[in-house]
XYZ file of C-alpha atoms in Angstrom:
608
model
C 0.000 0.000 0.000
C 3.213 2.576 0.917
C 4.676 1.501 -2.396
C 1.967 1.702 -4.057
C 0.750 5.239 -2.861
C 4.695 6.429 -3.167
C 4.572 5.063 -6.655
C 1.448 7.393 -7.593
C 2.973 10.663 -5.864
C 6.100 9.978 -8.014
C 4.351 9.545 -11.235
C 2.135 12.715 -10.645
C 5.678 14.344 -9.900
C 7.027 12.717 -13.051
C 3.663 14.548 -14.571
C 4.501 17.666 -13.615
C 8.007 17.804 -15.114
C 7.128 16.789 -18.293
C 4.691 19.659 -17.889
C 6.833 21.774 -16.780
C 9.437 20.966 -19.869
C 6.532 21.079 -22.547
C 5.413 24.341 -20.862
C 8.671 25.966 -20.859
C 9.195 24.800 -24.783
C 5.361 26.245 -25.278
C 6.591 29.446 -24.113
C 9.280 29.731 -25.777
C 7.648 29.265 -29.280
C 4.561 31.038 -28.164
C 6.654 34.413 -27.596
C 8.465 34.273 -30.986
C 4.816 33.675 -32.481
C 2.358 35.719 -30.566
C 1.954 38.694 -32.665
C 1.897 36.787 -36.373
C -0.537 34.611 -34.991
C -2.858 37.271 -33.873
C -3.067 39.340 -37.002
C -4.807 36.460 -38.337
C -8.509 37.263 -38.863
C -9.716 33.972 -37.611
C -7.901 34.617 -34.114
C -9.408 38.272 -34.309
C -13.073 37.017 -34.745
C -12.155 34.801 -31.549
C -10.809 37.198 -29.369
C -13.952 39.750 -30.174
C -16.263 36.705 -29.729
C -14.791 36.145 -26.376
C -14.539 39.708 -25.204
C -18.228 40.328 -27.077
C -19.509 36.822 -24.487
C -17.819 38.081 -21.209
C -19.600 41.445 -21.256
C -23.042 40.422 -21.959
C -22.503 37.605 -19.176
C -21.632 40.601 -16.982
C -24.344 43.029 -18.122
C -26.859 39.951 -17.584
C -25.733 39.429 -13.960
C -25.430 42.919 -12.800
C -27.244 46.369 -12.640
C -25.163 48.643 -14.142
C -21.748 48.457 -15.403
C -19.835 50.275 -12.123
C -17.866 47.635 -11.242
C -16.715 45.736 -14.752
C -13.194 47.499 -14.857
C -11.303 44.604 -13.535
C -13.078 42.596 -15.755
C -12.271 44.916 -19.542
C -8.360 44.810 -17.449
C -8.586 41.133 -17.847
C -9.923 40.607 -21.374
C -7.489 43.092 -22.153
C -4.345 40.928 -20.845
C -5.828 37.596 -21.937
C -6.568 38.664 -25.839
C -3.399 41.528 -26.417
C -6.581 44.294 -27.258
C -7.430 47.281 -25.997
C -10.937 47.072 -25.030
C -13.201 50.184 -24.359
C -16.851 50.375 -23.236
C -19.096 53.396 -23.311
C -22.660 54.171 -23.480
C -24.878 54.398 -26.477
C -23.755 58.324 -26.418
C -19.880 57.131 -26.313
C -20.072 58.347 -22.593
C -16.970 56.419 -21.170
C -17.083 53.410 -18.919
C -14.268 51.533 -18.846
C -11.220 51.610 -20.916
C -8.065 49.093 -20.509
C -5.708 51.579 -22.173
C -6.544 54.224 -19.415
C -8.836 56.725 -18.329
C -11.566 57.974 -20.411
C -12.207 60.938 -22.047
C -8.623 61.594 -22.695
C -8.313 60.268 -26.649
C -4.728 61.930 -26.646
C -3.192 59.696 -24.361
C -5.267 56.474 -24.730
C -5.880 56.277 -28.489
C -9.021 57.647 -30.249
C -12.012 54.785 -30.420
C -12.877 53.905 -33.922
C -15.914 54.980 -35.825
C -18.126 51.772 -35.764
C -18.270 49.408 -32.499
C -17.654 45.871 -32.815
C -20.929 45.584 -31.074
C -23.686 46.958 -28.936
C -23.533 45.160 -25.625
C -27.528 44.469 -24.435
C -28.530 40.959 -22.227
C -32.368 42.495 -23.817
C -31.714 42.083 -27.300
C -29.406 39.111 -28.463
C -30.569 37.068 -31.119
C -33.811 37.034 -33.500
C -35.502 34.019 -32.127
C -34.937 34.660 -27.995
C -33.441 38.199 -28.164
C -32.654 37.713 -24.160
C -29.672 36.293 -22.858
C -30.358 33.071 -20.834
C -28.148 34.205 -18.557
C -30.621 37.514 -17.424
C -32.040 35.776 -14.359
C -33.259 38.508 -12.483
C -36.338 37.462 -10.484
C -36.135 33.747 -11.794
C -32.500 33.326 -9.305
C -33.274 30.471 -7.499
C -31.634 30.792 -3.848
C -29.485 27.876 -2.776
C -31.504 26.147 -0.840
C -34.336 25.862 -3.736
C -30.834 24.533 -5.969
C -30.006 22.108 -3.073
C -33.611 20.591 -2.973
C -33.978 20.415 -6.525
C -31.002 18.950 -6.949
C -32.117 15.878 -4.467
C -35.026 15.524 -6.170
C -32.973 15.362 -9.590
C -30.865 12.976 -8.497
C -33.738 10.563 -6.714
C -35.606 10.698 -10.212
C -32.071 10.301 -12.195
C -31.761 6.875 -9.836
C -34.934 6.186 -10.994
C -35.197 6.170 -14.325
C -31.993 4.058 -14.285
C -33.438 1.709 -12.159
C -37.208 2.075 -12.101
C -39.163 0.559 -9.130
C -41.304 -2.601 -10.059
C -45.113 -1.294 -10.117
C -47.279 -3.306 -7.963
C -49.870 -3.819 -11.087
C -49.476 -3.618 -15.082
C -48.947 -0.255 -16.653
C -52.360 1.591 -17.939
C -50.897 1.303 -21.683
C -49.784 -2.145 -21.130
C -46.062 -1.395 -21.294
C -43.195 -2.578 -19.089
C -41.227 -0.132 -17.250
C -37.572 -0.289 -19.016
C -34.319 0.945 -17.250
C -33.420 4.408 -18.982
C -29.188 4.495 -19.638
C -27.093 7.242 -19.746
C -29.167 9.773 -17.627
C -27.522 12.987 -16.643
C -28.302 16.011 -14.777
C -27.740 19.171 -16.409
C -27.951 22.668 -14.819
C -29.443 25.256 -16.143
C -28.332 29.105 -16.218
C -30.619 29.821 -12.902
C -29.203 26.594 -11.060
C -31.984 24.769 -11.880
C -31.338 20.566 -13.047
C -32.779 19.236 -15.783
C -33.001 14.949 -17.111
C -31.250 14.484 -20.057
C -31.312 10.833 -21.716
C -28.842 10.114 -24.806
C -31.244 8.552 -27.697
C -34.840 8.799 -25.403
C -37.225 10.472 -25.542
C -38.501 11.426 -21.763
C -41.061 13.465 -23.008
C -43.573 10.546 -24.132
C -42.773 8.334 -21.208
C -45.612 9.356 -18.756
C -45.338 6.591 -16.411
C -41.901 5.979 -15.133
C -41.119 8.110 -12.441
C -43.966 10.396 -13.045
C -44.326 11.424 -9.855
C -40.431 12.289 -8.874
C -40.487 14.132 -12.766
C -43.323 16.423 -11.696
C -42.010 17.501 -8.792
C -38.893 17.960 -10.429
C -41.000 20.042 -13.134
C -42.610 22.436 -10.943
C -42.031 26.199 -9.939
C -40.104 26.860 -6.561
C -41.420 29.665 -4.243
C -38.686 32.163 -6.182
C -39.913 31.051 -10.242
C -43.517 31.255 -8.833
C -43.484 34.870 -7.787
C -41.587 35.756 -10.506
C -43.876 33.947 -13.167
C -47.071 36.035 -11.105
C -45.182 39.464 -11.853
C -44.141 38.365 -15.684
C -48.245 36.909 -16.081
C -49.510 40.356 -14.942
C -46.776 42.137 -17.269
C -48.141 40.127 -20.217
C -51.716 40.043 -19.785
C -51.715 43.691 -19.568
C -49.774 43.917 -22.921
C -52.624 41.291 -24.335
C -56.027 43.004 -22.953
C -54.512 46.300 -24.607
C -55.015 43.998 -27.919
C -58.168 42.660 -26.417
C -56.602 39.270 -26.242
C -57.386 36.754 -24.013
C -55.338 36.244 -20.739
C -52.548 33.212 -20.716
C -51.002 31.678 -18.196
C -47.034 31.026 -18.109
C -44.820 28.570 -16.805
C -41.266 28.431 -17.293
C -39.138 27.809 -19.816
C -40.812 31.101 -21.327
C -44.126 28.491 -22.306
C -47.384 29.801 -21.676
C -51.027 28.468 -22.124
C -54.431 30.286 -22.789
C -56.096 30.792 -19.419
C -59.192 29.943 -21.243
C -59.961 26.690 -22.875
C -62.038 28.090 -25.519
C -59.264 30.446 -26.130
C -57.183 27.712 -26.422
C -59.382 25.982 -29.139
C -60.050 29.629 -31.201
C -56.516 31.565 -30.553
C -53.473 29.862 -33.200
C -53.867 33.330 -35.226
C -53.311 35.055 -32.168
C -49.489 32.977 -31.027
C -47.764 35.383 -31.978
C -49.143 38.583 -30.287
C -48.860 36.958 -27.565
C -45.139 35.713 -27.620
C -44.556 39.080 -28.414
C -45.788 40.127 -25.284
C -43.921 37.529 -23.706
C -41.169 39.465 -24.666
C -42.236 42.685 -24.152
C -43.087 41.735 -20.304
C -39.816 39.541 -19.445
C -37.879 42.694 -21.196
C -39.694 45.174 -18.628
C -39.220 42.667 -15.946
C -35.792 41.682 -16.387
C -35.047 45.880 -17.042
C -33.970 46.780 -13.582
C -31.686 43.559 -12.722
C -29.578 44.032 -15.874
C -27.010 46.923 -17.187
C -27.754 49.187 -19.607
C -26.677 49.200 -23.341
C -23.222 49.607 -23.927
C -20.959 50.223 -27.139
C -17.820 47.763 -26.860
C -14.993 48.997 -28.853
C -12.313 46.108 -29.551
C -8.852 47.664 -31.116
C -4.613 46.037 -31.402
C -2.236 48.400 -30.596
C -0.136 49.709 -33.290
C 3.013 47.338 -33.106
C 5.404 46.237 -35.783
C 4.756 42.748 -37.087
C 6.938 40.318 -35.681
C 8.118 37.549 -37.592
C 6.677 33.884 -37.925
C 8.144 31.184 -35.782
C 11.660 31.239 -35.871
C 13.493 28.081 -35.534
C 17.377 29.169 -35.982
C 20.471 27.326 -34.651
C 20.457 29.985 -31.831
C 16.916 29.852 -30.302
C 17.079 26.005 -31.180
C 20.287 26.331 -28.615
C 17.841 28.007 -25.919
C 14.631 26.343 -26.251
C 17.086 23.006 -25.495
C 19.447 24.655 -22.947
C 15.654 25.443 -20.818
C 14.381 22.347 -21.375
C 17.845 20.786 -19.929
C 17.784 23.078 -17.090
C 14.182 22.478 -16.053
C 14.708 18.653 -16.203
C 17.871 18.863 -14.077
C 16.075 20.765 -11.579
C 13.158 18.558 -11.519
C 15.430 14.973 -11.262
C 17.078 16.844 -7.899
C 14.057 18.229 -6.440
C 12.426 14.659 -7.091
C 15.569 13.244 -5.285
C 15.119 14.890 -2.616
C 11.334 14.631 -2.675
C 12.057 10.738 -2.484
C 14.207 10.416 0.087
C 11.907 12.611 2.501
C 9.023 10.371 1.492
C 10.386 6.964 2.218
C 12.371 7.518 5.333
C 9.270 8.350 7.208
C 6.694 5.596 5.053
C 9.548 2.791 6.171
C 9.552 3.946 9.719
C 5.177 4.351 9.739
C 5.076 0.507 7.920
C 7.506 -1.023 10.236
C 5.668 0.904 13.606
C 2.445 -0.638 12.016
C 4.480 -4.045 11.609
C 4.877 -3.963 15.311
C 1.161 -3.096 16.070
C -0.361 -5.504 14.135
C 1.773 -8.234 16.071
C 0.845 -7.463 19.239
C 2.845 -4.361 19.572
C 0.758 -1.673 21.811
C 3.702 0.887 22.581
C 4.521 1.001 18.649
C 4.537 5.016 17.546
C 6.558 6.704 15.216
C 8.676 9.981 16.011
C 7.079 12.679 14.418
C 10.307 14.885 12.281
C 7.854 17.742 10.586
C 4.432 19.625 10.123
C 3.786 18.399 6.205
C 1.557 15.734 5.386
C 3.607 13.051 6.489
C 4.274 14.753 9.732
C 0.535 14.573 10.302
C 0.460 10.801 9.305
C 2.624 9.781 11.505
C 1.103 12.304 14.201
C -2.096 10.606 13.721
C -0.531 6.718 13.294
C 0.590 7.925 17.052
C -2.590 9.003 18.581
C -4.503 6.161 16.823
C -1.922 3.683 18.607
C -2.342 5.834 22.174
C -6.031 5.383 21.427
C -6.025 1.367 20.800
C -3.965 1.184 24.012
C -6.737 2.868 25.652
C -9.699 1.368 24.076
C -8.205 -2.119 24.542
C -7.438 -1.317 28.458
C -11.288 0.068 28.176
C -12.123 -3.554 26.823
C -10.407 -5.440 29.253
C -11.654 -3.430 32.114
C -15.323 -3.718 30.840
C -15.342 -7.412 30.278
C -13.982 -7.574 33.851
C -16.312 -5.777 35.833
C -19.165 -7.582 33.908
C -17.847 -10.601 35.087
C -17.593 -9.038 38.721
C -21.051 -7.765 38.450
C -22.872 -10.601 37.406
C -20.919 -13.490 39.492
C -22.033 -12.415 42.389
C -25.866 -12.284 42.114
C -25.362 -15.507 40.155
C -22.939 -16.934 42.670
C -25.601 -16.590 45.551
C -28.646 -17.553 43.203
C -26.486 -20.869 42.872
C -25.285 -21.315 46.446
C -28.842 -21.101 47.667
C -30.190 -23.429 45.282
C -27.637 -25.884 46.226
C -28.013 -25.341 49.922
C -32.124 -26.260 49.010
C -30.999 -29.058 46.917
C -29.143 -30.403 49.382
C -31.623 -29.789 52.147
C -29.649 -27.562 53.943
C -31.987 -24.689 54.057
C -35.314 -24.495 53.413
C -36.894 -23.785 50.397
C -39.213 -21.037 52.140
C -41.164 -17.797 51.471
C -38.030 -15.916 53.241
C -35.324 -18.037 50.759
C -37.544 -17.208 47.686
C -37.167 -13.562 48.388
C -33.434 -13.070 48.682
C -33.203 -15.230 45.521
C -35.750 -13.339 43.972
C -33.552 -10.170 45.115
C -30.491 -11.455 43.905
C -32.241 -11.716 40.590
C -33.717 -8.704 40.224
C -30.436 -7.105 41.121
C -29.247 -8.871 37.662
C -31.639 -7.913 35.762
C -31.239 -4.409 37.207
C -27.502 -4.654 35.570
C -28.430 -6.716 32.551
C -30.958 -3.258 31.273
C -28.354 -1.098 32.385
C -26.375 -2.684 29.845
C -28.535 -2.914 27.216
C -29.151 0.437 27.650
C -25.908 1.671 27.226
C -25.405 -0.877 24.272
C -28.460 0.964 22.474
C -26.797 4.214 23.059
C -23.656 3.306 21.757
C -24.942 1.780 18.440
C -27.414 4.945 18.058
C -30.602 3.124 18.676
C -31.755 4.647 21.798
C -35.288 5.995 20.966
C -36.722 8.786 22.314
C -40.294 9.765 22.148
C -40.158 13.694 22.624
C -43.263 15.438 23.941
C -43.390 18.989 25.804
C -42.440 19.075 29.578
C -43.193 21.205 31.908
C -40.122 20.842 34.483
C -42.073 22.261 37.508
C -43.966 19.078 37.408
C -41.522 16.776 36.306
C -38.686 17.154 39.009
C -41.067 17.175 41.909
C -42.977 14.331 40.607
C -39.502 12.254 40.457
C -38.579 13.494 43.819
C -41.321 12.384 45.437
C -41.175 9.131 44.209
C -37.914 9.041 45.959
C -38.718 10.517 49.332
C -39.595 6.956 51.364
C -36.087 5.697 49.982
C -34.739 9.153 51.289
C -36.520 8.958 54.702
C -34.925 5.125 55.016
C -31.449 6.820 54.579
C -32.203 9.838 56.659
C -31.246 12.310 53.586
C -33.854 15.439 53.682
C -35.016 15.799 49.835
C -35.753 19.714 48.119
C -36.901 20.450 44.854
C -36.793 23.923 43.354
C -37.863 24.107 39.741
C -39.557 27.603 38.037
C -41.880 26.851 34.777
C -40.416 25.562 32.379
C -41.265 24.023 28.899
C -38.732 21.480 27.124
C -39.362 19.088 24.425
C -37.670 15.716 25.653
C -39.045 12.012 26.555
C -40.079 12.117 29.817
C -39.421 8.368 30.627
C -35.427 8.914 29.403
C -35.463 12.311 31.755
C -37.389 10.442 34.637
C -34.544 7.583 34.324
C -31.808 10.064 34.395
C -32.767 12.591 36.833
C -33.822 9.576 38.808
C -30.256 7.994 38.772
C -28.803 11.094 39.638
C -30.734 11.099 43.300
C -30.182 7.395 43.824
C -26.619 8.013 43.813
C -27.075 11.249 45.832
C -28.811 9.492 48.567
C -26.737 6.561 48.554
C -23.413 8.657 48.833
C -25.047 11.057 51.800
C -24.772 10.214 55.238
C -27.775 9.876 57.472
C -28.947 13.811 58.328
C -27.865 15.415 55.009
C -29.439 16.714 52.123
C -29.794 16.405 48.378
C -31.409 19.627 46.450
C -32.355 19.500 43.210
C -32.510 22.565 41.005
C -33.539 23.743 37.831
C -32.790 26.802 35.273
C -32.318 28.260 31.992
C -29.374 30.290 30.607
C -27.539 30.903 27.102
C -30.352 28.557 25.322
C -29.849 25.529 28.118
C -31.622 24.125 30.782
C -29.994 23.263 33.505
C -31.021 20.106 35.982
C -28.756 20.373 39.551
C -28.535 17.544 41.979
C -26.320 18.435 44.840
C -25.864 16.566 47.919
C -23.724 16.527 51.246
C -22.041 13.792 50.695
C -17.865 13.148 51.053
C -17.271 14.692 47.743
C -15.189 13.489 44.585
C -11.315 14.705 44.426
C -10.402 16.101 41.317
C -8.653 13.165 39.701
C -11.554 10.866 40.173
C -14.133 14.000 38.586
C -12.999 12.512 35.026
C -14.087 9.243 35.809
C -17.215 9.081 37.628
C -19.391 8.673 34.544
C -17.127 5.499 33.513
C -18.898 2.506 33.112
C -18.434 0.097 36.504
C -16.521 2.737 38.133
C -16.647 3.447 41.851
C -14.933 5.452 44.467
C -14.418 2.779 46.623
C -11.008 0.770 45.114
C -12.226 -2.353 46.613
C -15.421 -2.079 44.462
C -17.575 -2.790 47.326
C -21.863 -3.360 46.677
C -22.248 -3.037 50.316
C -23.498 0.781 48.862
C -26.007 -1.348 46.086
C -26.056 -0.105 42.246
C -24.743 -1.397 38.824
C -21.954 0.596 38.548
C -23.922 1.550 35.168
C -26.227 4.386 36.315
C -24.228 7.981 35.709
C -23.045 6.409 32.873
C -26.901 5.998 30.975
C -27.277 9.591 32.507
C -24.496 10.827 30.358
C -25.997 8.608 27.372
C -28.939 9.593 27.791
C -28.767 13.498 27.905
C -26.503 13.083 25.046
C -29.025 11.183 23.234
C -31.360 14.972 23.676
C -28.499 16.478 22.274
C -27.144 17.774 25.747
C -24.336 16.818 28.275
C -23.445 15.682 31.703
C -21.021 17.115 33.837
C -20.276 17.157 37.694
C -18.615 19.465 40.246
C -17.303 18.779 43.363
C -15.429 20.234 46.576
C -13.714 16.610 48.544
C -15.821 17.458 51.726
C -18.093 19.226 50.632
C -20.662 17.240 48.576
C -20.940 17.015 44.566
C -22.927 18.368 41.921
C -23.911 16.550 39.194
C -25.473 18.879 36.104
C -27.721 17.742 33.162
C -27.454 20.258 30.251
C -30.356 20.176 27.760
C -31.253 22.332 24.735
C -34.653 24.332 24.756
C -34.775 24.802 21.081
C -36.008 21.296 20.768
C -39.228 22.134 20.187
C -41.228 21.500 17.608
């Protein structure tokens, strides 16, 4: 793979010289031949053609004409011409020789124009540029959901779905080849099929096509404006109204008209022009006289291929390849030096290897490779101690419910104890306190494969939190822990089963970690777009170095991982899941001493 990816920069390098040496040569010839070449008419009729094309796509796509100076500059450099542009009057514009009106230092302008300039009056058959959007500008997200739709119909008429019942005509639906999507001046995509004909084909797709077909918010006002625009030109010729769609179609508003009015087509395309003329007026730049002139220079000669400039375009040529074979030297030997030490680091990994890293010599791209090739090893080291770990404590976990479930029954078996009412309820204990961790996990395992559902609804937090504290409060009064809630109206779209779990593991663990005569408060609040769910207790605090971990799964202050204090080991972990899952956080805060806060973040702009 290193070889094979070293091989590919070296070619592209290999590219690039031979570009480099062709280019030079080019430019060499080119500069003896530049001048013959463009007193030849046919270049001329180019260059005007080009000049002539870049204007009108300006005028079409702009006001007025105040800011195409940079653009005449550029024509100017690209074709060798002096290019001026002035109104119909010859007021000046823009000139590439220099400032206009000064003919004296810039060169008088001919008599006749090479052309008049106007996106309004083109060609005989559409005399308006296509490129005169105006109104019709779709904005981009109208171009982005067009575009989807283009591309689910494209995917459909290449591989049409099978209809649950024959075809009204009795035809088959056939795949359609070689569909493309093809934008349009306005951003608009359009279905193009090499050798079909889409239009007669009403049933594939149909549905996707019309969609696809009709009028965003943007076309639809501007088609109202342009319909008013030509109806008035119409009823002035007491012509009946049309309606138009895009693509500059329209069709009589009227059926009857539509059945009586083929003498009267043409009156009414020529209000079609008329209105998208006044319509388009005010989004496009005036008429303007281009003036397209060579500066008087002395012929030079055709290309000249003496002994001497023979010697130079060969002596370049040398010099460029020489200077390409070092710099791809050295180019070389920078790549492979690191690419040996990355393969051989990833040698070591994939044998068993976890301290394998590479020592990171730059800040190019390789520098970053082997940057990353480092982390990604630091982070395999920790997700594999993560692993290890895990599978561990879910082996602690569950033997120990499992390990008294079996000792009992074999004490019963072996008629050591009685199988009694008392016996049945510490196994039954012992087996709810597995399935307790068993949903924990599955829990967490939905989270972590993004399949924990939520079913949002609105929640009002001043009867949420005191709802879930009450349901606490006997299991608070066993522990001696005094329980406050404090929670101002508040509205939040979130699934109050996942908010009741969370919230509720938060003051299990706060009454489990608070000693008899404490408290455990929980708040609520809004600020910066949050809302903010508090449970603090009195308990003996977390010290700073243990803050990181306490939403690990299986973690636990106590090193000797004690249940004497109940719980999976799971719970502040599913909170952090689960207010992550609302697209919040989970964070805590504590003082060693002084008690801990643990903090749900949610957003409030989650409503619908």
């Amino acid at each position: 793979m290193v070889r094979t990816s070293l091989l590919v920069r070296l070619l592209a390098l290999s590219a690039v010289v031979s570009l480099l040496s062709i280019g030079a040569t080019a430019w060499l010839a080119v500069r003896t031949t530049t001048r013959a070449i463009q007193q030849e008419r046919g270049q001329a009729l180019t260059d005007e053609a080009k000049v002539y094309d870049a204007l009108l796509g300006y005028a079409a796509g702009h006001p007025d004409w105040s800011g195409v100076g940079p653009l005449v500059t550029k024509l100017a450099a690209e074709t060798g011409h002096r290019i001026a542009l002035t109104g119909r009057a010859r007021e000046p514009i823009a000139d590439s020789a220099g400032a206009l009106p000064e003919p004296e230092a810039a060169g008088a302008l001919p008599d006749q124009a090479l052309a008049t300039v106007d996106p309004l009056a083109v060609a005989a058959d559409d005399p308006i540029d296509p490129r005169a959007l105006g109104p019709f500008r779709l904005t981009a997200a109208e171009k982005s959901l067009l575009h989807t739709i283009a591309t689910r119909v494209q995917s459909c008429l290449r591989d049409p779905p099978i209809a649950p019942a024959p075809a009204p005509d009795g035809q088959d639906r056939v795949m359609i080849h070689n569909v493309e999507i093809v934008d349009e001046p306005n951003g608009r995509p359009r279905i193009e099929a090499a050798g079909t004909d889409l239009s007669a084909d009403t049933i594939t797709c149909a549905e996707g096509r019309a969609d696809l077909a009709a009028p965003t918010a943007t076309e639809r006002k501007a088609l109202t404006r342009l319909g008013k625009l030509v109806n008035a030109c119409l009823a002035r010729q007491d012509i009946p109204a049309v309606t138009i769609g895009l693509a500059n179609t329209w069709t009589w508003a009227d059926p009857e008209s539509a059945r009586t009015g083929e003498r009267r087509n043409q009156p009414v395309a020529d209000c079609l022009t008329a209105g998208r003329r006044e319509q388009l007026a005010s989004y496009v730049a005036p008429a303007a006289l281009v003036f397209v002139t060579t500066p008087g220079t002395a012929a030079t000669s055709t290309l000249d291929l003496s002994p001497a400039n023979q010697r130079r375009i060969f002596t370049v040529t040398g010099l460029v390849l020489l200077a390409a074979i070092g710099v791809t030297t050295l180019v070389g030997v920078r790549l492979i030096r690191p690419l040996r030490a990355l393969t051989a680091a990833a040698g070591r990994m994939r044998d068993g290897d976890a301290s394998a890293s590479v020592k990171v010599t730059g800040r190019d791209e390789i520098g970053r490779l082997a940057a990353a090739f480092n982390d990604m090893a630091e982070r395999r080291r920790h997700v594999e101690q993560l692993r290890k770990t895990m599978v561990g404590d879910i082996a602690h976990e569950m033997r120990t419910p499992v390990t008294n479930i079996r000792g009992w029954l074999e004490a019963a078996a072996d008629g050591v104890v009685p199988l009694d009412r008392e016996l049945m309820f510490s196994l039954l204990e012992e087996a709810l306190l597995l399935q307790h961790v068993i949903d924990d996990l599955q829990d967490l395992s939905a989270a972590d494969a993004g399949e924990l559902r939520l079913h949002p609804q609105l929640v009002e937090m001043a009867e949420l939190l005191p709802a879930i504290t009450e349901a606490f409060a006997s299991a608070a009064d066993r522990a001696g822990v005094t329980l406050t809630v404090a929670a101002p109206p508040t509205l939040i779209t979130a699934d109050p089963i996942r908010l009741r779990q969370a919230v509720g593991n938060l003051i299990t663990n706060a009454i489990r970690h608070t000693p008899a005569g404490g408290h455990v408060n929980i708040l609520s609040g809004t600020a910066d777009g949050l809302l903010r769910i508090d449970v603090r207790d009195t308990g003996p605090g977390l010290p700073l170095d243990q803050q990181a971990l306490v939403f690990e799964r299986f973690w636990r202050a106590e090193k000797s991982r004690s249940r004497q204090t109940g719980g999976s080991g799971l719970g502040l972990s599913i909170v952090r899941k689960l207010a992550e899952a609302h697209g919040g956080s989970a964070s805590v805060s504590s003082t060693p001493g002084e008690g801990a806060t643990f903090t749900v973040h949610l957003p409030l702009d989650q409503r619908d």
